[in-house]
mmCIF file of C-alpha atoms in Angstrom:
data_model
loop_
_atom_site.group_PDB
_atom_site.id
_atom_site.type_symbol
_atom_site.label_atom_id
_atom_site.label_comp_id
_atom_site.label_asym_id
_atom_site.label_seq_id
_atom_site.Cartn_x
_atom_site.Cartn_y
_atom_site.Cartn_z
ATOM 1 C CA UNK O 926 0.000 0.000 0.000
ATOM 2 C CA UNK O 927 1.322 3.444 -0.880
ATOM 3 C CA UNK O 928 2.502 5.713 1.902
ATOM 4 C CA UNK O 929 3.035 9.422 2.423
ATOM 5 C CA UNK O 930 4.981 11.308 5.052
ATOM 6 C CA UNK O 931 2.790 12.694 7.826
ATOM 7 C CA UNK O 932 3.714 16.370 7.711
ATOM 8 C CA UNK O 933 7.385 16.723 8.619
ATOM 9 C CA UNK O 934 7.325 13.952 11.235
ATOM 10 C CA UNK O 935 9.207 11.333 9.273
ATOM 11 C CA UNK O 936 6.307 8.914 9.827
ATOM 12 C CA UNK O 937 5.404 7.103 6.617
ATOM 13 C CA UNK O 938 1.706 6.337 6.835
ATOM 14 C CA UNK O 939 -0.531 4.523 4.412
ATOM 15 C CA UNK O 940 -2.887 6.731 2.461
ATOM 16 C CA UNK O 941 -5.785 4.870 4.039
ATOM 17 C CA UNK O 942 -6.006 4.327 7.780
ATOM 18 C CA UNK O 943 -8.441 2.649 10.122
ATOM 19 C CA UNK O 944 -10.927 5.048 11.747
ATOM 20 C CA UNK O 945 -12.248 3.683 15.023
ATOM 21 C CA UNK O 946 -15.092 6.046 15.925
ATOM 22 C CA UNK O 947 -17.791 3.402 15.387
ATOM 23 C CA UNK O 948 -15.926 0.902 17.584
ATOM 24 C CA UNK O 949 -16.818 3.128 20.545
ATOM 25 C CA UNK O 950 -20.369 1.837 20.230
ATOM 26 C CA UNK O 951 -23.401 3.690 21.479
ATOM 27 C CA UNK O 952 -24.860 5.018 24.675
ATOM 28 C CA UNK O 953 -23.417 8.509 24.355
ATOM 29 C CA UNK O 954 -23.997 11.645 22.317
ATOM 30 C CA UNK O 955 -22.387 11.038 18.927
ATOM 31 C CA UNK O 956 -22.163 7.262 19.318
ATOM 32 C CA UNK O 957 -22.757 4.931 16.391
ATOM 33 C CA UNK O 958 -24.908 2.453 18.276
ATOM 34 C CA UNK O 959 -24.146 -1.071 19.448
ATOM 35 C CA UNK O 960 -21.087 -2.768 17.956
ATOM 36 C CA UNK O 961 -19.808 -6.298 18.448
ATOM 37 C CA UNK O 962 -16.338 -6.096 20.008
ATOM 38 C CA UNK O 963 -15.118 -9.297 18.363
ATOM 39 C CA UNK O 964 -16.237 -8.017 14.952
ATOM 40 C CA UNK O 965 -14.396 -4.770 15.658
ATOM 41 C CA UNK O 966 -11.202 -6.650 16.522
ATOM 42 C CA UNK O 967 -11.566 -8.752 13.365
ATOM 43 C CA UNK O 968 -11.992 -5.565 11.289
ATOM 44 C CA UNK O 969 -8.790 -4.110 12.769
ATOM 45 C CA UNK O 970 -6.881 -7.323 12.046
ATOM 46 C CA UNK O 971 -8.200 -7.374 8.472
ATOM 47 C CA UNK O 972 -7.167 -3.750 7.881
ATOM 48 C CA UNK O 973 -3.663 -4.533 9.159
ATOM 49 C CA UNK O 974 -3.471 -7.650 6.982
ATOM 50 C CA UNK O 975 -4.335 -5.480 3.968
ATOM 51 C CA UNK O 976 -1.425 -3.164 4.762
ATOM 52 C CA UNK O 977 -2.978 -0.317 6.768
ATOM 53 C CA UNK O 978 -0.337 0.973 9.179
ATOM 54 C CA UNK O 979 -2.228 3.466 11.337
ATOM 55 C CA UNK O 980 -5.348 3.605 13.482
ATOM 56 C CA UNK O 981 -7.186 6.776 14.476
ATOM 57 C CA UNK O 982 -9.324 6.884 17.604
ATOM 58 C CA UNK O 983 -10.203 9.182 20.504
ATOM 59 C CA UNK O 984 -10.774 8.869 24.225
ATOM 60 C CA UNK O 985 -14.263 10.271 23.609
ATOM 61 C CA UNK O 986 -15.316 7.374 21.344
ATOM 62 C CA UNK O 987 -17.383 5.344 23.787
ATOM 63 C CA UNK O 988 -15.631 7.147 26.652
ATOM 64 C CA UNK O 989 -12.554 4.969 26.172
ATOM 65 C CA UNK O 990 -14.242 1.854 24.779
ATOM 66 C CA UNK O 991 -12.758 2.289 21.296
ATOM 67 C CA UNK O 992 -9.265 2.610 22.788
ATOM 68 C CA UNK O 993 -9.759 -0.503 24.953
ATOM 69 C CA UNK O 994 -10.852 -2.553 21.913
ATOM 70 C CA UNK O 995 -7.855 -1.304 19.913
ATOM 71 C CA UNK O 996 -5.603 -2.256 22.824
ATOM 72 C CA UNK O 997 -7.054 -5.773 22.796
ATOM 73 C CA UNK O 998 -6.700 -6.020 19.011
ATOM 74 C CA UNK O 999 -3.061 -4.908 19.051
ATOM 75 C CA UNK O 1000 -1.922 -7.140 21.910
ATOM 76 C CA UNK O 1001 0.883 -9.243 20.467
ATOM 77 C CA UNK O 1002 0.758 -7.584 17.027
ATOM 78 C CA UNK O 1003 4.199 -6.853 15.618
ATOM 79 C CA UNK O 1004 5.095 -4.568 14.147
ATOM 80 C CA UNK O 1005 2.537 -2.387 15.873
ATOM 81 C CA UNK O 1006 0.746 0.092 13.618
ATOM 82 C CA UNK O 1007 0.915 3.769 14.450
ATOM 83 C CA UNK O 1008 -1.763 4.754 16.923
ATOM 84 C CA UNK O 1009 -3.282 8.234 16.769
ATOM 85 C CA UNK O 1010 -5.737 9.406 19.409
ATOM 86 C CA UNK O 1011 -7.300 12.607 20.616
ATOM 87 C CA UNK O 1012 -8.198 14.397 23.828
ATOM 88 C CA UNK O 1013 -9.804 17.567 25.061
ATOM 89 C CA UNK O 1014 -13.297 16.080 25.505
ATOM 90 C CA UNK O 1015 -13.122 14.408 28.937
ATOM 91 C CA UNK O 1016 -16.124 12.549 30.291
ATOM 92 C CA UNK O 1017 -18.438 14.671 32.395
ATOM 93 C CA UNK O 1018 -21.303 13.801 34.733
ATOM 94 C CA UNK O 1019 -23.787 11.247 33.411
ATOM 95 C CA UNK O 1020 -21.563 10.156 30.498
ATOM 96 C CA UNK O 1021 -21.619 13.576 28.908
ATOM 97 C CA UNK O 1022 -18.692 15.182 27.175
ATOM 98 C CA UNK O 1023 -17.037 18.288 28.500
ATOM 99 C CA UNK O 1024 -14.436 20.449 26.809
ATOM 100 C CA UNK O 1025 -11.193 21.067 28.654
ATOM 101 C CA UNK O 1026 -7.676 21.877 27.463
ATOM 102 C CA UNK O 1027 -6.175 22.549 30.892
ATOM 103 C CA UNK O 1028 -2.802 20.929 31.553
ATOM 104 C CA UNK O 1029 -3.877 18.578 34.361
ATOM 105 C CA UNK O 1030 -6.896 17.363 32.388
ATOM 106 C CA UNK O 1031 -4.904 16.705 29.191
ATOM 107 C CA UNK O 1032 -2.160 14.875 31.105
ATOM 108 C CA UNK O 1033 -4.786 12.621 32.744
ATOM 109 C CA UNK O 1034 -6.352 11.993 29.332
ATOM 110 C CA UNK O 1035 -3.009 11.126 27.719
ATOM 111 C CA UNK O 1036 -2.164 8.669 30.495
ATOM 112 C CA UNK O 1037 -5.648 7.115 30.383
ATOM 113 C CA UNK O 1038 -5.430 6.692 26.603
ATOM 114 C CA UNK O 1039 -1.963 5.180 26.829
ATOM 115 C CA UNK O 1040 -3.149 2.639 29.394
ATOM 116 C CA UNK O 1041 -6.332 1.723 27.490
ATOM 117 C CA UNK O 1042 -4.397 1.342 24.231
ATOM 118 C CA UNK O 1043 -1.700 -0.733 25.934
ATOM 119 C CA UNK O 1044 1.128 1.318 24.436
ATOM 120 C CA UNK O 1045 4.155 2.977 25.981
ATOM 121 C CA UNK O 1046 3.859 5.946 23.633
ATOM 122 C CA UNK O 1047 1.101 7.447 21.517
ATOM 123 C CA UNK O 1048 2.404 8.166 18.021
ATOM 124 C CA UNK O 1049 0.229 11.234 17.400
ATOM 125 C CA UNK O 1050 -1.875 12.963 20.034
ATOM 126 C CA UNK O 1051 -4.384 15.509 18.783
ATOM 127 C CA UNK O 1052 -6.753 17.985 20.383
ATOM 128 C CA UNK O 1053 -10.209 16.807 19.340
ATOM 129 C CA UNK O 1054 -12.009 20.176 19.400
ATOM 130 C CA UNK O 1055 -9.706 23.124 20.164
ATOM 131 C CA UNK O 1056 -12.137 24.906 22.470
ATOM 132 C CA UNK O 1057 -12.662 26.579 24.917
ATOM 133 C CA UNK O 1058 -10.713 29.396 23.324
ATOM 134 C CA UNK O 1059 -9.269 30.703 26.584
ATOM 135 C CA UNK O 1060 -7.576 27.313 27.155
ATOM 136 C CA UNK O 1061 -6.085 26.760 23.675
ATOM 137 C CA UNK O 1062 -2.617 28.119 24.488
ATOM 138 C CA UNK O 1063 -2.432 26.030 27.662
ATOM 139 C CA UNK O 1064 -3.441 22.946 25.673
ATOM 140 C CA UNK O 1065 -0.835 23.531 22.947
ATOM 141 C CA UNK O 1066 1.866 24.221 25.556
ATOM 142 C CA UNK O 1067 1.011 21.009 27.396
ATOM 143 C CA UNK O 1068 1.382 18.912 24.260
ATOM 144 C CA UNK O 1069 4.530 20.652 22.977
#
């Protein structure tokens, strides 16, 4: 499968990746509805077998469920594909999303994502929705 460099990172990624929003399932605002976890794992394995070398997810997808399923799917997979995830939408009361780019919140989100994904390092960490505006600089500084 053809690859392109991701910006100026040196990472060579396939032109098609695996988007894992739907794997988060349902039960939250923006969810795709019920998904079978074993089918999701099989879909990830099939994408990797076809040459895809990166997976995109977010802590918000199923409030961590997508990341946990990816972690299960990648256990023992070598070489591991690049894993991209996002933060800035931590879970609020009653399984609602909140928006927060404060340093302590982002650091908790990064660590939670890393643990759910079962990786020592996240290859690309993105801010999901860069709001609230008054916290953007703090968010960028935290991730720099």
